[in-house]
């Protein structure tokens, strides 16, 4: 069975500092896609960043970047220059190319002023 | 281009009543997915529909839950005789046909169902 694990229920970071959220997954597929979603208090699911497993280069979107370690099945999210607006739940998600997205249980991130 | 729309955003039902959740996909999208998020958990897949067809309902409870996506109008997730355990946030997502080897799904804002 395919699973996604986020082992950090809560994290906090000082404004302007850097924080890394962890995610591991389990699959026997060779080609798949990984995502990080942000869920602010409004509960809207916002796609932060996407990584295709066949690409070796780590994805980057402005202050957000990932460290994708395919052999270790690890997919961590780094947020640089943290801002108060980054306070939210962050979900790691996986799909092997079917329509089912599998989500982790989330990490609650609080950015402190 | 309007995103995925869901209504109502908040729904309160008493035990035993029916809940109807609506989802209008993004323009041009013909695939709809429903996910449920229980408190303090991630989203879990419930059902995948195309126009007038249920493709996969493997994540949906066998009883009291049903979903449809008619030729005209929004997709409906229907929960009959609600119980307190149905209290959750229900998210709808939509996509076009398979592209780039996966179905890129766009999520709506969710409906928070509270059963009293």
PDB file of C-alpha atoms in Angstrom:
ATOM      1  CA  UNK A   1       0.000   0.000   0.000  1.00  0.00           C
ATOM      2  CA  UNK A   2       1.138   3.503  -0.722  1.00  0.00           C
ATOM      3  CA  UNK A   3       1.541   5.701   2.334  1.00  0.00           C
ATOM      4  CA  UNK A   4       2.687   9.206   3.195  1.00  0.00           C
ATOM      5  CA  UNK A   5       4.109   9.991   6.622  1.00  0.00           C
ATOM      6  CA  UNK A   6       4.655  13.373   8.205  1.00  0.00           C
ATOM      7  CA  UNK A   7       6.285  12.838  11.572  1.00  0.00           C
ATOM      8  CA  UNK A   8       6.213  16.429  12.807  1.00  0.00           C
ATOM      9  CA  UNK A   9       2.706  17.351  14.021  1.00  0.00           C
ATOM     10  CA  UNK A  10       3.737  20.906  14.911  1.00  0.00           C
ATOM     11  CA  UNK A  11       6.636  23.223  14.253  1.00  0.00           C
ATOM     12  CA  UNK A  12       7.446  26.842  14.860  1.00  0.00           C
ATOM     13  CA  UNK A  13       9.969  29.226  13.334  1.00  0.00           C
ATOM     14  CA  UNK A  14      10.955  32.815  13.873  1.00  0.00           C
ATOM     15  CA  UNK A  15      10.033  35.276  11.170  1.00  0.00           C
ATOM     16  CA  UNK A  16      12.752  35.581   8.491  1.00  0.00           C
ATOM     17  CA  UNK A  17      14.358  32.273   9.451  1.00  0.00           C
ATOM     18  CA  UNK A  18      14.376  28.971   7.591  1.00  0.00           C
ATOM     19  CA  UNK A  19      12.379  25.870   8.455  1.00  0.00           C
ATOM     20  CA  UNK A  20      12.264  22.375   6.978  1.00  0.00           C
ATOM     21  CA  UNK A  21       9.221  20.124   7.055  1.00  0.00           C
ATOM     22  CA  UNK A  22       9.730  16.386   6.651  1.00  0.00           C
ATOM     23  CA  UNK A  23       7.815  13.866   4.580  1.00  0.00           C
ATOM     24  CA  UNK A  24       8.485  10.236   3.756  1.00  0.00           C
ATOM     25  CA  UNK A  25       6.467   7.986   1.521  1.00  0.00           C
ATOM     26  CA  UNK A  26       6.284   4.376   0.519  1.00  0.00           C
ATOM     27  CA  UNK A  27       5.609   3.066  -2.960  1.00  0.00           C
ATOM     28  CA  UNK A  28       6.780   0.390  -5.339  1.00  0.00           C
ATOM     29  CA  UNK A  29       6.123   2.602  -8.353  1.00  0.00           C
ATOM     30  CA  UNK A  30       8.995   4.099 -10.252  1.00  0.00           C
ATOM     31  CA  UNK A  31       7.196   7.100 -11.656  1.00  0.00           C
ATOM     32  CA  UNK A  32       5.055   9.304  -9.445  1.00  0.00           C
ATOM     33  CA  UNK A  33       4.411  12.857  -8.333  1.00  0.00           C
ATOM     34  CA  UNK A  34       4.820  14.546  -4.987  1.00  0.00           C
ATOM     35  CA  UNK A  35       3.222  17.731  -3.735  1.00  0.00           C
ATOM     36  CA  UNK A  36       3.227  20.087  -0.810  1.00  0.00           C
ATOM     37  CA  UNK A  37      -0.071  21.812  -0.058  1.00  0.00           C
ATOM     38  CA  UNK A  38      -0.652  24.698   2.310  1.00  0.00           C
ATOM     39  CA  UNK A  39      -3.926  24.913   4.229  1.00  0.00           C
ATOM     40  CA  UNK A  40      -4.357  28.252   6.001  1.00  0.00           C
ATOM     41  CA  UNK A  41      -7.148  28.855   8.525  1.00  0.00           C
ATOM     42  CA  UNK A  42      -9.537  29.443   5.603  1.00  0.00           C
ATOM     43  CA  UNK A  43      -9.013  25.708   4.857  1.00  0.00           C
ATOM     44  CA  UNK A  44      -8.447  26.344   1.167  1.00  0.00           C
ATOM     45  CA  UNK A  45      -5.932  23.831  -0.201  1.00  0.00           C
ATOM     46  CA  UNK A  46      -3.172  25.741  -1.969  1.00  0.00           C
ATOM     47  CA  UNK A  47      -0.555  23.959  -4.046  1.00  0.00           C
ATOM     48  CA  UNK A  48       2.873  25.139  -2.927  1.00  0.00           C
ATOM     49  CA  UNK A  49       5.211  22.996  -4.990  1.00  0.00           C
ATOM     50  CA  UNK A  50       5.236  19.894  -7.175  1.00  0.00           C
ATOM     51  CA  UNK A  51       7.987  17.351  -7.929  1.00  0.00           C
ATOM     52  CA  UNK A  52       8.034  14.729 -10.658  1.00  0.00           C
ATOM     53  CA  UNK A  53       9.911  11.620  -9.550  1.00  0.00           C
ATOM     54  CA  UNK A  54      11.671  11.226 -12.882  1.00  0.00           C
ATOM     55  CA  UNK A  55      13.287  14.653 -12.497  1.00  0.00           C
ATOM     56  CA  UNK A  56      16.475  14.638 -10.466  1.00  0.00           C
ATOM     57  CA  UNK A  57      16.506  18.384 -10.021  1.00  0.00           C
ATOM     58  CA  UNK A  58      14.766  19.610  -6.886  1.00  0.00           C
ATOM     59  CA  UNK A  59      11.767  21.854  -7.498  1.00  0.00           C
ATOM     60  CA  UNK A  60      11.878  25.478  -6.367  1.00  0.00           C
ATOM     61  CA  UNK A  61       9.158  28.117  -6.156  1.00  0.00           C
ATOM     62  CA  UNK A  62      10.428  31.439  -4.802  1.00  0.00           C
ATOM     63  CA  UNK A  63      11.039  30.917  -1.060  1.00  0.00           C
ATOM     64  CA  UNK A  64       9.923  27.290  -1.198  1.00  0.00           C
ATOM     65  CA  UNK A  65      12.178  24.449  -2.242  1.00  0.00           C
ATOM     66  CA  UNK A  66      12.242  20.705  -1.805  1.00  0.00           C
ATOM     67  CA  UNK A  67      14.903  18.147  -1.033  1.00  0.00           C
ATOM     68  CA  UNK A  68      13.825  15.076  -2.968  1.00  0.00           C
ATOM     69  CA  UNK A  69      15.725  11.896  -2.116  1.00  0.00           C
ATOM     70  CA  UNK A  70      14.208   9.174  -4.296  1.00  0.00           C
ATOM     71  CA  UNK A  71      16.232   6.262  -2.904  1.00  0.00           C
ATOM     72  CA  UNK A  72      15.359   7.238   0.647  1.00  0.00           C
ATOM     73  CA  UNK A  73      11.755   8.045  -0.336  1.00  0.00           C
ATOM     74  CA  UNK A  74      12.033  11.397   1.338  1.00  0.00           C
ATOM     75  CA  UNK A  75      10.508  14.695   0.233  1.00  0.00           C
ATOM     76  CA  UNK A  76      11.131  17.608   2.596  1.00  0.00           C
ATOM     77  CA  UNK A  77       9.990  21.195   2.158  1.00  0.00           C
ATOM     78  CA  UNK A  78      12.264  24.101   2.991  1.00  0.00           C
ATOM     79  CA  UNK A  79      10.761  27.519   3.580  1.00  0.00           C
ATOM     80  CA  UNK A  80      13.293  30.337   3.516  1.00  0.00           C
ATOM     81  CA  UNK A  81      12.787  33.823   4.938  1.00  0.00           C
ATOM     82  CA  UNK A  82       9.645  32.682   6.751  1.00  0.00           C
ATOM     83  CA  UNK A  83       6.766  35.140   6.802  1.00  0.00           C
ATOM     84  CA  UNK A  84       3.777  35.446   9.122  1.00  0.00           C
ATOM     85  CA  UNK A  85       1.545  34.507   6.191  1.00  0.00           C
ATOM     86  CA  UNK A  86       3.256  31.117   6.019  1.00  0.00           C
ATOM     87  CA  UNK A  87       1.466  30.095   9.215  1.00  0.00           C
ATOM     88  CA  UNK A  88      -0.722  27.157   8.156  1.00  0.00           C
ATOM     89  CA  UNK A  89      -1.070  23.398   8.010  1.00  0.00           C
ATOM     90  CA  UNK A  90       1.209  21.843   5.415  1.00  0.00           C
ATOM     91  CA  UNK A  91       0.320  18.555   3.770  1.00  0.00           C
ATOM     92  CA  UNK A  92       2.587  16.315   1.780  1.00  0.00           C
ATOM     93  CA  UNK A  93       0.770  14.359  -0.951  1.00  0.00           C
ATOM     94  CA  UNK A  94       1.561  11.663  -3.483  1.00  0.00           C
ATOM     95  CA  UNK A  95       0.055  10.251  -6.628  1.00  0.00           C
ATOM     96  CA  UNK A  96       1.455   7.465  -8.770  1.00  0.00           C
ATOM     97  CA  UNK A  97      -0.204   8.790 -11.885  1.00  0.00           C
ATOM     98  CA  UNK A  98      -3.691   7.650 -11.106  1.00  0.00           C
ATOM     99  CA  UNK A  99      -6.381   9.992  -9.896  1.00  0.00           C
ATOM    100  CA  UNK A 100      -5.978   9.185  -6.202  1.00  0.00           C
ATOM    101  CA  UNK A 101      -3.977  11.604  -4.164  1.00  0.00           C
ATOM    102  CA  UNK A 102      -2.679  10.253  -0.866  1.00  0.00           C
ATOM    103  CA  UNK A 103      -2.113  12.809   1.850  1.00  0.00           C
ATOM    104  CA  UNK A 104      -0.057  12.798   5.023  1.00  0.00           C
ATOM    105  CA  UNK A 105      -1.544  13.890   8.327  1.00  0.00           C
ATOM    106  CA  UNK A 106      -0.029  17.351   8.108  1.00  0.00           C
ATOM    107  CA  UNK A 107       2.382  19.585   9.973  1.00  0.00           C
ATOM    108  CA  UNK A 108       1.062  22.676  11.713  1.00  0.00           C
ATOM    109  CA  UNK A 109       3.567  25.482  11.157  1.00  0.00           C
ATOM    110  CA  UNK A 110       3.508  28.638  13.210  1.00  0.00           C
ATOM    111  CA  UNK A 111       5.675  31.590  12.239  1.00  0.00           C
ATOM    112  CA  UNK A 112       6.526  33.754  15.242  1.00  0.00           C
ATOM    113  CA  UNK A 113       6.931  37.521  15.064  1.00  0.00           C
TER     114      UNK A 113
ATOM    115  CA  UNK B   1     -11.345  31.769 -14.686  1.00  0.00           C
ATOM    116  CA  UNK B   2     -13.296  30.826 -11.594  1.00  0.00           C
ATOM    117  CA  UNK B   3     -11.854  28.024  -9.518  1.00  0.00           C
ATOM    118  CA  UNK B   4     -13.640  25.035  -8.069  1.00  0.00           C
ATOM    119  CA  UNK B   5     -16.674  26.197  -6.154  1.00  0.00           C
ATOM    120  CA  UNK B   6     -18.315  24.458  -3.258  1.00  0.00           C
ATOM    121  CA  UNK B   7     -21.416  25.304  -1.335  1.00  0.00           C
ATOM    122  CA  UNK B   8     -22.373  25.666   1.304  1.00  0.00           C
ATOM    123  CA  UNK B   9     -19.106  26.486   3.074  1.00  0.00           C
ATOM    124  CA  UNK B  10     -20.603  25.528   6.398  1.00  0.00           C
ATOM    125  CA  UNK B  11     -23.454  23.121   6.999  1.00  0.00           C
ATOM    126  CA  UNK B  12     -24.994  22.147  10.309  1.00  0.00           C
ATOM    127  CA  UNK B  13     -27.251  19.133  10.496  1.00  0.00           C
ATOM    128  CA  UNK B  14     -28.868  17.259  13.336  1.00  0.00           C
ATOM    129  CA  UNK B  15     -28.365  13.540  13.657  1.00  0.00           C
ATOM    130  CA  UNK B  16     -30.644  11.698  11.265  1.00  0.00           C
ATOM    131  CA  UNK B  17     -30.999  14.540   8.752  1.00  0.00           C
ATOM    132  CA  UNK B  18     -29.639  14.568   5.215  1.00  0.00           C
ATOM    133  CA  UNK B  19     -26.676  16.611   4.042  1.00  0.00           C
ATOM    134  CA  UNK B  20     -26.195  17.707   0.427  1.00  0.00           C
ATOM    135  CA  UNK B  21     -22.864  19.152  -0.599  1.00  0.00           C
ATOM    136  CA  UNK B  22     -22.411  20.766  -3.999  1.00  0.00           C
ATOM    137  CA  UNK B  23     -19.361  21.154  -6.166  1.00  0.00           C
ATOM    138  CA  UNK B  24     -19.011  23.073  -9.417  1.00  0.00           C
ATOM    139  CA  UNK B  25     -15.776  22.128 -11.186  1.00  0.00           C
ATOM    140  CA  UNK B  26     -13.524  24.555 -12.947  1.00  0.00           C
ATOM    141  CA  UNK B  27     -14.644  25.531 -16.421  1.00  0.00           C
ATOM    142  CA  UNK B  28     -13.622  22.867 -18.900  1.00  0.00           C
ATOM    143  CA  UNK B  29     -13.092  20.190 -16.254  1.00  0.00           C
ATOM    144  CA  UNK B  30     -15.123  17.023 -16.581  1.00  0.00           C
ATOM    145  CA  UNK B  31     -13.558  14.983 -13.779  1.00  0.00           C
ATOM    146  CA  UNK B  32     -14.586  15.492 -10.156  1.00  0.00           C
ATOM    147  CA  UNK B  33     -13.162  13.997  -6.977  1.00  0.00           C
ATOM    148  CA  UNK B  34     -14.414  14.123  -3.414  1.00  0.00           C
ATOM    149  CA  UNK B  35     -12.155  13.913  -0.372  1.00  0.00           C
ATOM    150  CA  UNK B  36     -12.955  13.910   3.325  1.00  0.00           C
ATOM    151  CA  UNK B  37     -10.807  15.479   6.018  1.00  0.00           C
ATOM    152  CA  UNK B  38     -11.535  14.337   9.546  1.00  0.00           C
ATOM    153  CA  UNK B  39     -10.259  16.545  12.400  1.00  0.00           C
ATOM    154  CA  UNK B  40      -6.481  16.533  12.687  1.00  0.00           C
ATOM    155  CA  UNK B  41      -6.081  14.270   9.657  1.00  0.00           C
ATOM    156  CA  UNK B  42      -5.136  14.598   6.011  1.00  0.00           C
ATOM    157  CA  UNK B  43      -7.561  14.406   3.125  1.00  0.00           C
ATOM    158  CA  UNK B  44      -8.776  10.944   2.165  1.00  0.00           C
ATOM    159  CA  UNK B  45     -10.113  10.012  -1.251  1.00  0.00           C
ATOM    160  CA  UNK B  46     -13.791   9.118  -1.402  1.00  0.00           C
ATOM    161  CA  UNK B  47     -15.015   9.017  -4.983  1.00  0.00           C
ATOM    162  CA  UNK B  48     -14.111   9.904  -8.567  1.00  0.00           C
ATOM    163  CA  UNK B  49     -16.786  10.863 -11.073  1.00  0.00           C
ATOM    164  CA  UNK B  50     -17.010  11.882 -14.665  1.00  0.00           C
ATOM    165  CA  UNK B  51     -20.158  13.311 -16.206  1.00  0.00           C
ATOM    166  CA  UNK B  52     -22.998  10.850 -15.473  1.00  0.00           C
ATOM    167  CA  UNK B  53     -20.565   8.132 -14.373  1.00  0.00           C
ATOM    168  CA  UNK B  54     -19.062   6.966 -11.112  1.00  0.00           C
ATOM    169  CA  UNK B  55     -15.569   5.765 -11.946  1.00  0.00           C
ATOM    170  CA  UNK B  56     -14.293   4.789  -8.504  1.00  0.00           C
ATOM    171  CA  UNK B  57     -16.166   4.940  -5.204  1.00  0.00           C
ATOM    172  CA  UNK B  58     -13.800   2.715  -3.271  1.00  0.00           C
ATOM    173  CA  UNK B  59     -13.189   5.334  -0.585  1.00  0.00           C
ATOM    174  CA  UNK B  60     -16.805   6.033   0.139  1.00  0.00           C
ATOM    175  CA  UNK B  61     -18.656   4.347   3.016  1.00  0.00           C
ATOM    176  CA  UNK B  62     -21.007   1.717   1.657  1.00  0.00           C
ATOM    177  CA  UNK B  63     -24.054   3.001   3.465  1.00  0.00           C
ATOM    178  CA  UNK B  64     -25.676   6.427   3.631  1.00  0.00           C
ATOM    179  CA  UNK B  65     -23.201   8.083   1.217  1.00  0.00           C
ATOM    180  CA  UNK B  66     -23.808   8.642  -2.474  1.00  0.00           C
ATOM    181  CA  UNK B  67     -22.407  10.910  -5.157  1.00  0.00           C
ATOM    182  CA  UNK B  68     -23.479  12.031  -8.587  1.00  0.00           C
ATOM    183  CA  UNK B  69     -22.255  14.283 -11.358  1.00  0.00           C
ATOM    184  CA  UNK B  70     -25.165  14.866 -13.746  1.00  0.00           C
ATOM    185  CA  UNK B  71     -24.886  15.992 -17.327  1.00  0.00           C
ATOM    186  CA  UNK B  72     -26.017  19.449 -16.270  1.00  0.00           C
ATOM    187  CA  UNK B  73     -25.320  21.071 -12.945  1.00  0.00           C
ATOM    188  CA  UNK B  74     -22.921  20.536 -10.080  1.00  0.00           C
ATOM    189  CA  UNK B  75     -21.683  17.338  -8.541  1.00  0.00           C
ATOM    190  CA  UNK B  76     -23.561  16.380  -5.384  1.00  0.00           C
ATOM    191  CA  UNK B  77     -22.286  14.434  -2.396  1.00  0.00           C
ATOM    192  CA  UNK B  78     -25.239  13.221  -0.391  1.00  0.00           C
ATOM    193  CA  UNK B  79     -25.097  11.883   3.136  1.00  0.00           C
ATOM    194  CA  UNK B  80     -28.300  10.379   4.481  1.00  0.00           C
ATOM    195  CA  UNK B  81     -29.145  10.023   8.169  1.00  0.00           C
ATOM    196  CA  UNK B  82     -26.015  11.823   9.294  1.00  0.00           C
ATOM    197  CA  UNK B  83     -24.224  10.784  12.469  1.00  0.00           C
ATOM    198  CA  UNK B  84     -21.720  12.691  14.593  1.00  0.00           C
ATOM    199  CA  UNK B  85     -18.839  10.793  12.978  1.00  0.00           C
ATOM    200  CA  UNK B  86     -19.710  12.402   9.641  1.00  0.00           C
ATOM    201  CA  UNK B  87     -18.564  15.776  10.989  1.00  0.00           C
ATOM    202  CA  UNK B  88     -15.630  16.704   8.792  1.00  0.00           C
ATOM    203  CA  UNK B  89     -14.472  18.967   6.009  1.00  0.00           C
ATOM    204  CA  UNK B  90     -15.424  17.689   2.561  1.00  0.00           C
ATOM    205  CA  UNK B  91     -13.289  18.828  -0.343  1.00  0.00           C
ATOM    206  CA  UNK B  92     -14.040  18.637  -4.006  1.00  0.00           C
ATOM    207  CA  UNK B  93     -11.357  18.717  -6.688  1.00  0.00           C
ATOM    208  CA  UNK B  94     -11.607  18.774 -10.460  1.00  0.00           C
ATOM    209  CA  UNK B  95      -9.327  18.059 -13.379  1.00  0.00           C
ATOM    210  CA  UNK B  96      -9.251  17.841 -17.128  1.00  0.00           C
ATOM    211  CA  UNK B  97      -8.301  14.652 -18.943  1.00  0.00           C
ATOM    212  CA  UNK B  98      -5.073  12.929 -18.046  1.00  0.00           C
ATOM    213  CA  UNK B  99      -2.208  15.275 -18.750  1.00  0.00           C
ATOM    214  CA  UNK B 100       1.502  15.040 -18.084  1.00  0.00           C
ATOM    215  CA  UNK B 101       0.962  11.504 -16.838  1.00  0.00           C
ATOM    216  CA  UNK B 102      -1.148  12.469 -13.878  1.00  0.00           C
ATOM    217  CA  UNK B 103      -4.460  14.083 -13.155  1.00  0.00           C
ATOM    218  CA  UNK B 104      -3.670  17.596 -11.944  1.00  0.00           C
ATOM    219  CA  UNK B 105      -6.387  18.296  -9.442  1.00  0.00           C
ATOM    220  CA  UNK B 106      -7.578  21.735  -8.376  1.00  0.00           C
ATOM    221  CA  UNK B 107      -9.227  21.885  -4.989  1.00  0.00           C
ATOM    222  CA  UNK B 108     -12.252  23.825  -3.852  1.00  0.00           C
ATOM    223  CA  UNK B 109     -12.481  25.604  -0.479  1.00  0.00           C
ATOM    224  CA  UNK B 110     -14.298  22.723   1.185  1.00  0.00           C
ATOM    225  CA  UNK B 111     -17.573  22.347   3.062  1.00  0.00           C
ATOM    226  CA  UNK B 112     -17.383  21.964   6.812  1.00  0.00           C
ATOM    227  CA  UNK B 113     -20.170  19.676   7.981  1.00  0.00           C
ATOM    228  CA  UNK B 114     -21.085  19.723  11.648  1.00  0.00           C
ATOM    229  CA  UNK B 115     -23.519  17.161  12.991  1.00  0.00           C
ATOM    230  CA  UNK B 116     -25.137  18.065  16.291  1.00  0.00           C
TER     231      UNK B 116
END
